[in-house]
């Protein structure tokens, strides 16, 4: 076994999920993530934790949902709705209610394995399992991926090259990155307003402002101890509101198995009032039409993981990349909100990313914090407006 | 997908587990059983059942148990005992307590994947999870396998040849086999004593008697509706006692990853008083020394599935083969016992098989029921002593 697989498992179990002896840990292993699943099980045995292993297969999910579609069609219905599923089935709810930690190891055989499941079916399934989802979010959950051929292909990379990429992103000095990100968190916590500007010859301009007053940023250091649930992570994010202006997202992404490129959003009074995309505009429209909250921002995130040096069409990595900023329409994370207050609510949370490595600046309360990808505490930072 | 995979899934879900709409079904998918897992999920979606999929990986189990061994060794202990595990961990117990049905799909990549886990570790693990096991047995559980290269190799067969073998065994007319087995069940239910004799030039003789008075035979027709939990099945079994005589088991088997061949047992007053094996005698001794019940019979089974035409070193198939009889030392099944009465108790249940296709007879209360593999209701049956 590649020594890095073992190291990945140890980072996941110890740094990320903070597993202790006696913990009940649920591990979900995707189709081609066997090796990391094995390494995680070994680590859990060594720590004295208990393990239950789920099979996180997209092809199994697809088959189940196609089965449901066939049944509903046989009953003469047009589309699957939430009533066609039992709400929060007992076993799944029981699993996550009893679990202390949930480790989701992605890495299937085909990132578009569920592409032919109808959109209403997927929505209905998600809606019927909201309680399961909440129970899962109440655990110390962490999401990671094992490098697979399928993910390498999605990234446009050779398999070995992609594996190197994943381990560069995952096997970091997380303590020291957490310290650096704490600086950014402090700036955002103290700040009231953020302005992001990009001016480049090869892309439409971005000039957007948003309020962050009263909101708490998350130092997402890939550990539940930091309210951070992704490995890799390496971003600082908060929950903005009252957004206004124009944003151009030049990083391609995949929404509902559709490739979406060059999204342009116009905000007024906190809401998307106009949108366009060079590719996948329908998928984008579908997201924005989900519910009222889907047209408002749920997240402003600043990518600070410099182990991630290229886009791979995977949000787990892309949004953490150094020299990027992302905004998400939809649901805000509770961790960013004052105790007991709820932020933007929505059934969706879709991140969109802008490269800020050149021709850009981000200012908090009028003071530039990052220019052309360089933070103000770094060498080479240019002050000014 | 091979149409037979779909048919296998349908037999499993409909005939074997009798799944109905609204049932919570837990499916365990072994490493190389993906295809059948997909087909089962599709069938469950069509039936309106809920599904939770476990990853039944022997390599994950091995890694976990080796991790536990490393921890215990690090603590300065010699061997793992049950105290080194949490008793009946919450998630696993919750899974099976909430489940209506449990479908275990075997088919890993290496039947000896756990060969280097110490025996005390395995025993301790099983002991600490007795409550989980009981909760699992309280569901409508069914165990089957998907044909894999590993199982083909264990059987000494080519992969395609092995797949044909599996589907011949699984895709039967179960209704009609159940009717035939009902005759055998009636004979055993009404009977008081069984005698099995084999006299062949190439093997030691068998001549053994046992009491079955008051015991109820199970018509194991591969369906929970018949108290039968294996697919394939095709055997009638009961719980004998007061065994006396000699038995020679000429069918090879694997106990605790050890090949065991040509077992000879001598019974007196219901108990094994002498034993020998040409290979694997230590593994056999270990079984018999588990507890007092491990030296007494828990089962007499009569194989009646003529779709199984060869031994493949897998008890799931071997013990169901037509023209065989098997005895198991250890635990008896409750289904064979009068309500409220408990039969032979033991932590083990190990089946051993004798070929009765030639030079053999089985009599119930002195009347020959099967001679040289032919039952008395079949053409070519020879009556007599």
XYZ file of C-alpha atoms in Angstrom:
770
model
C 0.000 0.000 0.000
C 1.191 3.504 -0.953
C 2.416 5.016 2.337
C 0.405 8.142 1.483
C -2.846 6.160 1.755
C -1.963 5.310 5.349
C -1.046 8.953 6.050
C -4.303 10.116 4.483
C -6.225 7.740 6.774
C -4.380 9.039 9.814
C -5.014 12.686 8.961
C -8.684 11.844 8.418
C -9.131 9.925 11.659
C -6.913 11.989 13.974
C -6.714 15.558 12.668
C -10.031 15.781 10.859
C -12.540 13.670 12.792
C -10.735 13.628 16.168
C -11.761 10.031 16.734
C -11.288 8.712 20.267
C -11.486 5.270 21.827
C -15.057 4.070 22.118
C -16.394 6.279 19.326
C -18.899 4.732 16.945
C -17.613 5.623 13.516
C -19.536 5.144 10.280
C -17.334 5.006 7.187
C -18.810 5.243 3.708
C -16.555 3.722 1.043
C -17.143 4.590 -2.618
C -16.767 1.995 -5.379
C -13.045 2.495 -5.963
C -12.078 3.835 -2.542
C -11.398 0.377 -1.100
C -7.742 1.039 -0.297
C -8.415 4.115 1.801
C -11.337 2.305 3.438
C -8.912 -0.436 4.494
C -6.387 2.080 5.853
C -9.113 3.939 7.774
C -10.390 0.689 9.317
C -6.848 -0.126 10.473
C -6.492 3.319 12.063
C -9.874 3.005 13.795
C -8.933 -0.397 15.203
C -5.712 1.077 16.532
C -7.573 3.978 18.193
C -10.075 1.673 19.891
C -13.056 2.984 17.944
C -15.942 0.915 16.534
C -16.552 0.890 12.810
C -19.533 0.281 10.559
C -18.786 0.458 6.845
C -21.342 1.631 4.305
C -21.000 1.077 0.570
C -21.232 4.537 -0.981
C -21.865 3.433 -4.535
C -23.388 5.898 -6.993
C -24.334 2.987 -9.232
C -26.274 1.365 -6.394
C -28.028 4.703 -5.718
C -28.801 5.120 -9.404
C -30.235 1.597 -9.641
C -32.444 2.185 -6.608
C -33.761 5.496 -7.924
C -34.363 4.070 -11.416
C -36.272 1.268 -9.669
C -38.415 3.842 -7.896
C -39.008 5.643 -11.208
C -40.119 2.372 -12.820
C -42.524 1.702 -9.956
C -44.031 5.198 -10.041
C -44.355 5.062 -13.821
C -46.050 1.680 -13.470
C -48.556 3.298 -11.119
C -49.350 5.791 -13.880
C -47.643 8.797 -12.316
C -45.589 11.213 -14.396
C -42.796 12.029 -11.979
C -41.493 10.850 -8.637
C -42.325 13.089 -5.701
C -41.372 12.972 -2.048
C -44.485 10.930 -1.173
C -43.095 8.093 -3.255
C -40.404 7.595 -0.616
C -40.783 6.757 3.050
C -39.711 9.824 5.022
C -36.437 9.269 6.865
C -36.341 5.477 6.800
C -35.575 3.860 10.124
C -32.257 2.163 9.434
C -30.546 5.203 7.925
C -31.814 7.494 10.657
C -30.705 4.988 13.303
C -27.231 4.751 11.768
C -26.536 8.448 12.012
C -28.338 9.006 15.303
C -26.078 6.374 16.872
C -22.874 7.528 15.151
C -20.286 9.772 16.765
C -18.441 10.383 13.527
C -19.160 9.877 9.845
C -16.279 9.579 7.381
C -17.371 9.791 3.761
C -14.716 8.503 1.376
C -15.583 9.453 -2.199
C -13.939 7.937 -5.241
C -16.375 6.124 -7.519
C -15.993 4.748 -11.008
C -17.981 7.360 -12.892
C -18.741 10.877 -11.671
C -21.804 10.912 -13.933
C -23.115 7.557 -12.704
C -26.483 9.059 -11.762
C -26.833 11.241 -14.869
C -30.006 9.514 -16.114
C -31.915 9.818 -12.838
C -34.628 12.423 -13.373
C -34.130 15.680 -11.516
C -37.531 15.492 -9.697
C -36.580 11.997 -8.482
C -33.331 13.241 -6.991
C -35.049 16.215 -5.374
C -37.827 14.063 -3.958
C -35.311 11.596 -2.551
C -33.326 14.375 -0.869
C -36.507 15.952 0.476
C -37.782 12.681 1.963
C -34.490 12.202 3.782
C -34.027 15.586 5.395
C -34.103 14.041 8.864
C -31.414 11.555 7.876
C -29.345 14.429 6.526
C -29.765 16.403 9.749
C -28.763 13.410 11.870
C -25.698 12.994 9.643
C -24.764 16.653 10.010
C -25.055 16.287 13.791
C -22.174 13.812 13.802
C -18.502 14.718 13.515
C -18.647 14.236 9.754
C -15.784 14.598 7.323
C -15.839 14.219 3.556
C -12.725 13.207 1.622
C -11.844 11.340 -1.583
C -9.530 8.540 -2.565
C -7.861 9.197 -5.941
C -9.518 7.125 -8.669
C -9.289 6.911 -12.456
C -12.718 8.488 -12.699
C -11.692 11.555 -10.696
C -8.408 11.765 -12.634
C -10.411 11.786 -15.854
C -12.764 14.465 -14.512
C -9.655 16.513 -13.742
C -8.151 15.850 -17.171
C -5.115 14.225 -15.574
C -3.205 10.971 -15.656
C -3.997 8.700 -12.722
C -0.571 8.891 -11.047
C -0.467 12.660 -11.620
C -3.893 12.976 -10.018
C -2.872 10.879 -7.013
C 0.088 13.214 -6.460
C -2.301 16.158 -6.701
C -4.656 14.679 -4.088
C -1.888 13.931 -1.594
C -0.325 17.386 -2.070
C -3.698 18.828 -1.100
C -4.433 16.448 1.776
C -1.063 15.813 3.438
C -0.334 19.341 4.634
C 0.932 20.929 7.814
C -2.607 21.617 8.953
C -1.597 23.239 12.257
C 0.416 25.900 10.484
C -2.223 26.505 7.791
C -4.826 26.822 10.556
C -2.681 29.555 12.171
C -2.462 31.482 8.912
C -6.164 31.156 8.269
C -6.858 32.444 11.777
C -5.564 35.844 10.596
C -8.071 35.886 7.773
C -10.849 34.794 10.110
C -10.078 37.649 12.488
C -10.275 40.187 9.669
C -13.646 38.845 8.519
C -15.030 38.560 12.060
C -14.145 42.199 12.772
C -15.254 43.423 9.329
C -18.615 44.801 8.258
C -18.376 44.839 4.495
C -16.429 43.062 1.768
C -15.739 44.285 -1.755
C -14.252 42.061 -4.444
C -13.005 43.525 -7.704
C -11.404 41.827 -10.699
C -10.299 43.662 -13.805
C -8.713 41.527 -16.464
C -8.519 41.811 -20.242
C -9.681 38.262 -20.846
C -12.837 38.253 -18.712
C -15.790 40.441 -17.719
C -15.166 42.555 -14.617
C -16.311 41.640 -11.139
C -17.292 44.355 -8.696
C -19.423 43.108 -5.857
C -20.071 44.216 -2.282
C -21.679 42.347 0.575
C -22.284 42.777 4.274
C -20.722 40.440 6.820
C -21.487 42.418 9.967
C -22.401 40.177 12.892
C -21.313 37.038 11.073
C -18.607 34.645 12.249
C -16.071 33.250 9.830
C -15.061 29.594 9.926
C -11.362 28.776 9.865
C -11.876 25.678 7.780
C -8.769 23.746 8.684
C -10.050 20.285 7.685
C -11.027 19.377 11.220
C -14.280 19.138 13.128
C -12.406 20.987 15.882
C -12.615 24.006 13.541
C -16.204 23.337 12.352
C -14.579 22.168 9.152
C -15.807 19.002 7.446
C -13.775 18.597 4.270
C -10.411 16.939 3.776
C -8.688 18.680 2.099
C -9.912 22.022 3.272
C -8.011 25.266 3.594
C -10.524 28.055 3.213
C -11.996 30.714 5.432
C -15.687 31.263 4.863
C -18.512 33.348 6.245
C -22.181 33.995 5.476
C -22.654 37.301 3.637
C -25.884 39.206 2.951
C -27.117 42.376 1.210
C -25.028 41.513 -1.846
C -24.933 44.014 -4.709
C -23.023 44.186 -7.982
C -21.669 41.950 -10.677
C -19.625 38.755 -10.376
C -17.957 36.735 -13.065
C -16.981 33.163 -12.196
C -14.295 31.970 -14.571
C -13.717 28.515 -13.055
C -15.764 25.762 -14.769
C -17.901 23.477 -12.628
C -20.416 20.654 -12.816
C -23.962 21.153 -11.561
C -26.295 18.142 -11.616
C -23.964 16.366 -14.057
C -24.000 19.385 -16.422
C -20.812 21.280 -17.278
C -21.296 24.983 -16.432
C -18.849 27.627 -17.616
C -18.359 31.361 -17.235
C -21.275 32.212 -15.008
C -22.211 35.869 -14.655
C -24.475 36.953 -11.799
C -25.992 40.374 -11.081
C -27.078 41.064 -7.499
C -29.470 43.743 -6.242
C -30.658 43.962 -2.632
C -29.004 40.648 -1.831
C -30.687 38.771 -4.653
C -29.653 37.447 -8.056
C -31.659 39.583 -10.508
C -29.883 38.543 -13.678
C -27.731 35.595 -14.685
C -25.996 34.102 -17.676
C -23.598 31.250 -18.418
C -21.690 30.370 -21.560
C -22.488 26.702 -21.010
C -25.016 24.961 -18.770
C -27.285 27.972 -18.262
C -30.304 25.683 -17.805
C -28.645 23.840 -14.941
C -27.837 27.199 -13.361
C -31.417 28.410 -13.866
C -32.675 25.241 -12.199
C -30.540 25.897 -9.157
C -31.646 29.521 -8.856
C -35.313 28.523 -9.182
C -35.164 25.903 -6.424
C -36.537 28.234 -3.751
C -36.243 31.922 -2.755
C -33.026 31.285 -0.800
C -31.358 29.859 -3.899
C -31.040 33.410 -5.296
C -29.248 34.724 -2.213
C -25.706 34.079 -1.060
C -25.046 31.489 1.596
C -21.276 31.720 1.562
C -18.247 33.826 0.797
C -15.140 31.658 0.864
C -11.471 32.451 0.462
C -9.304 29.598 -0.818
C -5.981 29.338 1.055
C -4.684 25.813 0.346
C -1.616 26.357 -1.822
C -1.159 22.582 -2.070
C -3.978 22.828 -4.581
C -2.432 24.379 -7.659
C -4.956 23.661 -10.408
C -8.665 23.245 -11.027
C -9.865 19.657 -11.210
C -13.607 20.174 -11.601
C -14.251 18.978 -8.072
C -15.632 21.448 -5.568
C -13.881 19.625 -2.718
C -10.568 20.830 -4.144
C -11.386 23.792 -6.359
C -12.916 26.016 -3.684
C -9.926 25.517 -1.366
C -7.312 26.488 -3.971
C -5.016 29.321 -3.060
C -5.634 32.510 -5.092
C -9.348 31.899 -5.490
C -12.508 33.285 -3.976
C -15.905 31.595 -4.146
C -19.478 32.515 -3.518
C -22.269 30.030 -2.956
C -25.929 30.628 -3.636
C -28.252 28.852 -1.220
C -27.975 27.563 2.294
C -25.703 29.296 4.819
C -23.807 27.304 7.443
C -25.079 27.692 10.993
C -21.521 28.046 12.253
C -21.345 31.515 10.626
C -24.455 32.819 12.340
C -25.103 34.249 15.792
C -26.390 31.588 18.215
C -30.039 30.795 17.536
C -30.241 32.938 14.416
C -30.812 31.296 11.077
C -29.210 32.592 7.930
C -30.132 32.105 4.322
C -32.188 28.945 3.961
C -32.429 26.824 0.860
C -32.443 23.224 -0.286
C -29.332 23.948 -2.361
C -25.805 25.176 -1.785
C -23.873 25.684 -5.005
C -20.370 27.134 -4.979
C -18.988 29.210 -7.838
C -15.346 30.175 -8.075
C -13.318 33.124 -9.345
C -9.599 33.104 -9.979
C -8.071 36.083 -8.135
C -4.421 35.370 -8.929
C -4.152 38.429 -11.174
C -5.954 41.753 -11.728
C -7.874 41.461 -8.487
C -8.338 42.881 -5.036
C -10.459 42.060 -2.018
C -11.080 44.737 0.587
C -12.670 44.503 4.014
C -14.113 47.788 5.272
C -12.164 49.604 2.560
C -8.799 48.090 3.402
C -7.239 45.761 0.831
C -6.588 42.313 2.324
C -5.595 40.412 -0.775
C -4.293 41.706 -4.085
C -3.541 39.484 -7.102
C -3.668 36.474 -4.810
C -1.188 37.794 -2.250
C -2.455 38.387 1.304
C -1.366 41.439 3.190
C 0.729 39.407 5.649
C 2.695 37.830 2.796
C 5.838 38.976 1.028
C 5.166 40.966 -2.135
C 1.823 42.367 -0.997
C 1.098 45.781 -2.540
C -0.986 48.067 -0.360
C -3.213 50.818 -1.809
C -6.885 50.958 -2.793
C -25.713 -6.819 -17.232
C -26.078 -10.608 -17.427
C -29.839 -11.221 -17.280
C -29.154 -13.895 -14.661
C -27.883 -11.240 -12.231
C -31.263 -9.518 -12.454
C -33.058 -12.847 -11.965
C -30.851 -13.660 -8.980
C -31.769 -10.293 -7.427
C -35.465 -10.945 -7.978
C -35.332 -14.418 -6.441
C -33.437 -12.947 -3.469
C -35.837 -10.047 -2.879
C -39.150 -11.724 -3.709
C -38.874 -15.464 -3.075
C -36.173 -15.475 -0.388
C -36.647 -12.317 1.699
C -40.317 -11.649 0.823
C -39.646 -7.915 0.771
C -42.710 -5.684 0.778
C -43.265 -1.975 0.226
C -42.083 0.065 3.193
C -39.627 -2.543 4.446
C -36.261 -1.293 5.687
C -33.748 -3.524 3.963
C -30.039 -3.659 4.789
C -27.892 -5.045 1.983
C -24.282 -6.017 2.576
C -22.221 -6.008 -0.612
C -18.874 -7.837 -0.680
C -15.871 -6.437 -2.528
C -16.654 -7.957 -5.915
C -20.410 -8.308 -5.536
C -21.129 -4.851 -6.933
C -23.196 -6.049 -9.875
C -25.635 -8.053 -7.776
C -25.777 -5.158 -5.284
C -26.874 -2.891 -8.128
C -29.513 -5.361 -9.300
C -30.849 -5.814 -5.759
C -31.082 -2.037 -5.247
C -33.082 -1.749 -8.473
C -35.469 -4.483 -7.344
C -35.890 -2.842 -3.906
C -36.671 0.517 -5.525
C -39.294 -1.182 -7.680
C -40.891 -2.872 -4.663
C -41.096 0.385 -2.671
C -38.649 -0.751 0.006
C -35.940 1.370 1.656
C -32.339 0.347 1.303
C -29.153 0.882 3.304
C -26.043 -0.637 1.780
C -23.159 -1.929 3.882
C -19.717 -2.694 2.496
C -19.045 -6.304 3.443
C -15.322 -6.275 2.812
C -13.154 -8.970 4.394
C -10.108 -6.797 3.794
C -11.704 -3.929 5.742
C -12.541 -6.364 8.581
C -9.003 -7.749 8.536
C -7.495 -4.245 8.662
C -9.710 -3.294 11.601
C -8.861 -6.446 13.556
C -5.125 -6.122 12.812
C -5.426 -2.534 14.090
C -6.982 -3.828 17.302
C -4.186 -6.397 17.624
C -1.571 -3.657 17.211
C -3.255 -1.541 19.899
C -3.527 -4.416 22.380
C 0.083 -5.428 21.724
C 1.097 -1.799 22.281
C -0.627 -1.955 25.643
C 1.581 -4.921 26.519
C -1.109 -7.600 26.281
C -0.458 -10.959 24.675
C -3.752 -11.596 22.986
C -6.965 -9.761 22.221
C -9.930 -10.681 24.389
C -13.557 -9.634 24.360
C -12.857 -6.741 26.766
C -10.734 -5.144 24.076
C -13.912 -4.487 22.078
C -16.942 -2.451 23.032
C -19.808 -4.884 23.517
C -22.438 -4.572 20.784
C -21.500 -1.140 19.483
C -24.420 1.241 19.028
C -24.458 1.781 15.299
C -24.359 -1.886 14.342
C -26.974 -2.821 16.886
C -29.170 0.060 15.710
C -28.832 -1.023 12.077
C -30.159 -4.518 12.683
C -32.719 -3.541 15.293
C -34.254 -1.147 12.773
C -34.001 -3.502 9.791
C -36.857 -5.661 8.525
C -34.611 -7.677 6.241
C -30.890 -8.225 5.848
C -29.495 -9.419 2.533
C -25.883 -10.520 2.706
C -24.245 -10.726 -0.699
C -20.923 -12.534 -0.454
C -18.295 -12.504 -3.167
C -14.994 -10.992 -2.082
C -11.606 -10.956 -3.712
C -9.847 -13.490 -1.500
C -11.545 -16.141 0.614
C -8.491 -16.174 2.880
C -8.402 -12.390 3.313
C -8.522 -12.659 7.109
C -6.074 -15.591 7.379
C -3.516 -13.647 9.444
C -5.966 -12.439 12.078
C -5.230 -14.372 15.267
C -7.867 -16.879 16.300
C -8.381 -15.318 19.789
C -8.979 -11.960 18.099
C -11.688 -13.384 15.889
C -13.310 -15.193 18.783
C -13.198 -12.104 20.999
C -14.718 -9.993 18.240
C -17.556 -12.476 17.717
C -18.146 -12.726 21.458
C -18.326 -8.955 21.940
C -20.925 -8.708 19.197
C -23.352 -11.403 20.233
C -26.154 -8.859 20.652
C -25.518 -7.535 17.150
C -25.641 -11.079 15.846
C -28.920 -11.776 17.629
C -30.477 -8.578 16.279
C -29.330 -9.622 12.803
C -30.833 -13.101 13.172
C -34.125 -11.485 14.245
C -34.474 -9.877 10.823
C -35.622 -11.663 7.682
C -32.017 -12.383 6.737
C -30.790 -14.165 3.647
C -27.234 -14.998 2.678
C -26.228 -15.425 -0.963
C -23.139 -14.941 -3.141
C -22.333 -13.230 -6.386
C -19.922 -15.302 -8.515
C -16.397 -13.883 -8.304
C -12.960 -14.938 -9.504
C -11.995 -15.686 -5.910
C -14.895 -18.100 -5.398
C -14.223 -19.676 -8.807
C -10.627 -20.261 -7.733
C -11.741 -21.752 -4.412
C -13.933 -24.111 -6.423
C -11.115 -24.953 -8.850
C -13.174 -23.654 -11.745
C -12.949 -21.125 -14.546
C -14.851 -17.917 -13.849
C -17.524 -18.370 -16.522
C -17.924 -22.028 -15.567
C -18.367 -21.026 -11.934
C -20.960 -18.364 -12.816
C -22.972 -21.036 -14.670
C -22.667 -23.253 -11.598
C -23.967 -20.508 -9.278
C -26.956 -19.663 -11.455
C -27.844 -23.355 -11.918
C -27.988 -23.574 -8.119
C -29.825 -20.299 -7.513
C -32.273 -19.980 -10.410
C -34.444 -22.995 -9.682
C -38.143 -23.715 -9.558
C -38.236 -23.174 -5.827
C -41.963 -23.843 -5.447
C -41.611 -27.318 -6.874
C -38.452 -28.126 -4.908
C -40.221 -26.926 -1.752
C -43.039 -29.412 -2.468
C -40.584 -32.298 -2.841
C -38.716 -31.311 0.297
C -42.017 -31.216 2.192
C -42.153 -35.024 1.804
C -38.767 -35.376 3.417
C -39.731 -32.983 6.189
C -42.874 -35.019 6.947
C -40.836 -38.201 7.257
C -38.377 -36.552 9.658
C -41.109 -34.834 11.688
C -42.906 -38.147 12.199
C -39.706 -40.108 12.791
C -37.960 -40.940 16.042
C -34.578 -42.255 14.947
C -32.298 -41.941 11.939
C -29.583 -44.327 10.835
C -27.070 -43.501 8.141
C -24.817 -46.177 6.681
C -22.190 -45.945 3.965
C -20.129 -48.890 2.785
C -17.679 -48.126 0.021
C -14.372 -49.651 -0.994
C -12.586 -46.321 -1.184
C -13.534 -44.903 2.232
C -14.033 -45.911 5.865
C -17.558 -46.987 6.708
C -20.166 -44.775 8.298
C -22.743 -46.233 10.636
C -24.372 -43.712 12.885
C -27.688 -43.433 14.673
C -29.354 -40.424 16.240
C -32.644 -39.515 17.805
C -34.929 -36.902 16.235
C -38.034 -37.563 18.338
C -39.892 -34.333 19.142
C -37.822 -32.307 16.724
C -39.194 -30.374 13.762
C -37.461 -30.433 10.415
C -37.023 -27.276 8.370
C -37.941 -27.402 4.704
C -35.129 -25.110 3.690
C -36.494 -23.776 0.442
C -34.348 -20.632 0.292
C -37.044 -18.417 1.754
C -37.691 -16.823 5.126
C -41.255 -18.078 4.658
C -39.758 -21.554 5.232
C -37.344 -20.473 8.033
C -34.646 -20.817 5.388
C -31.947 -18.169 5.104
C -29.584 -19.278 2.341
C -29.853 -18.718 -1.385
C -29.272 -21.243 -2.814
C -30.762 -23.653 -0.363
C -32.423 -26.953 -0.987
C -31.950 -29.080 2.100
C -34.151 -30.459 4.830
C -32.585 -30.301 8.254
C -33.420 -31.103 11.831
C -31.702 -31.091 15.224
C -30.637 -34.597 16.273
C -29.447 -35.808 19.679
C -28.203 -38.985 21.386
C -25.877 -39.677 18.482
C -23.878 -42.912 18.499
C -21.506 -44.540 16.016
C -18.926 -43.660 13.408
C -19.102 -41.106 10.616
C -16.705 -40.510 7.788
C -16.968 -37.168 5.966
C -15.378 -37.455 2.546
C -16.124 -33.958 1.285
C -13.258 -31.502 1.887
C -13.982 -28.210 3.612
C -12.336 -25.100 5.000
C -12.455 -24.322 8.721
C -10.937 -21.025 9.898
C -9.025 -20.713 6.631
C -7.573 -24.226 7.033
C -8.246 -26.986 4.518
C -9.756 -29.992 6.312
C -10.079 -33.383 4.606
C -11.481 -36.814 5.424
C -12.790 -36.215 8.932
C -13.665 -39.231 11.035
C -15.831 -38.781 14.143
C -16.814 -41.334 16.779
C -19.906 -40.567 18.870
C -20.927 -42.063 22.202
C -23.901 -40.859 24.208
C -24.381 -37.936 21.860
C -20.814 -36.720 22.153
C -17.707 -36.854 19.957
C -15.325 -39.108 21.885
C -12.734 -39.572 19.164
C -11.816 -37.698 16.021
C -9.277 -37.682 13.220
C -8.693 -35.866 9.968
C -6.217 -36.510 7.173
C -5.584 -32.778 6.877
C -6.429 -29.875 9.171
C -6.874 -31.953 12.324
C -5.786 -28.988 14.482
C -8.499 -26.768 13.072
C -11.016 -29.541 13.751
C -9.686 -29.968 17.309
C -10.053 -26.234 17.869
C -13.682 -26.365 16.828
C -14.463 -29.339 19.066
C -12.761 -27.672 22.035
C -14.713 -24.415 21.741
C -17.284 -25.381 24.381
C -19.148 -28.532 25.504
C -21.821 -28.067 22.819
C -19.181 -28.147 20.099
C -18.860 -31.934 20.604
C -22.562 -32.567 20.107
C -24.581 -32.435 16.932
C -26.636 -29.359 16.137
C -27.869 -30.461 12.737
C -28.637 -33.329 10.436
C -29.179 -32.028 6.920
C -30.166 -33.757 3.703
C -29.020 -32.050 0.500
C -31.730 -31.988 -2.170
C -30.673 -29.286 -4.647
C -29.807 -31.220 -7.812
C -28.816 -27.938 -9.501
C -25.649 -28.288 -7.428
C -23.713 -31.057 -9.106
C -20.206 -30.692 -7.668
C -18.342 -29.660 -4.541
C -16.929 -26.133 -4.616
C -15.484 -25.850 -1.109
C -18.240 -23.477 -0.063
C -20.681 -24.618 2.584
C -23.415 -22.424 1.087
C -23.453 -24.764 -1.917
C -21.883 -28.029 -0.747
C -24.368 -28.850 2.001
C -27.339 -28.335 -0.357
C -26.012 -30.653 -3.058
C -28.261 -33.519 -4.053
C -26.958 -36.961 -2.964
C -25.250 -35.645 0.160
C -25.963 -35.697 3.858
C -24.317 -33.408 6.392
C -23.985 -33.236 10.129
C -22.998 -30.116 12.042
C -21.344 -30.034 15.415
C -22.382 -27.095 17.569
C -25.404 -24.837 17.754
C -28.849 -26.144 16.815
C -31.409 -23.947 15.074
C -34.344 -22.869 17.218
C -36.712 -23.614 14.359
C -36.105 -27.356 14.900
C -36.999 -27.313 18.582
C -40.276 -27.374 20.472
C -41.484 -23.857 21.379
C -39.528 -22.513 24.351
C -37.078 -25.430 24.432
C -33.441 -24.835 23.654
C -31.354 -27.396 21.838
C -27.643 -27.887 21.657
C -25.892 -24.612 22.469
C -22.484 -23.584 21.270
C -20.571 -20.651 19.862
C -19.833 -22.704 16.736
C -21.789 -24.456 14.023
C -19.574 -26.408 11.640
C -21.063 -28.540 8.887
C -19.380 -31.692 7.590
C -20.560 -33.501 4.488
C -20.752 -37.072 3.257
C -21.361 -38.138 -0.310
C -24.246 -40.615 -0.336
C -24.524 -41.091 -4.081
C -23.280 -44.669 -3.887
C -22.967 -47.480 -1.341
C -25.255 -45.737 1.138
C -28.625 -45.825 2.813
C -30.503 -43.615 5.223
C -33.334 -45.073 7.256
C -35.920 -43.417 9.480
C -37.389 -45.691 12.132
C -35.963 -48.657 10.272
C -37.454 -47.789 6.900
C -35.040 -46.838 4.122
C -35.789 -43.351 2.812
C -32.800 -42.833 0.539
C -30.512 -45.388 -1.045
C -27.460 -44.497 -3.155
C -28.807 -40.960 -3.437
C -32.255 -41.925 -4.693
C -35.242 -41.035 -2.475
C -38.042 -43.481 -2.070
C -40.476 -41.326 -4.045
C -38.131 -41.265 -7.024
C -37.808 -43.617 -9.976
C -35.170 -46.300 -9.478
C -35.460 -46.436 -5.690
C -34.636 -49.895 -4.322
C -36.513 -50.830 -1.187
C -35.120 -53.311 1.396
C -33.101 -52.869 4.596
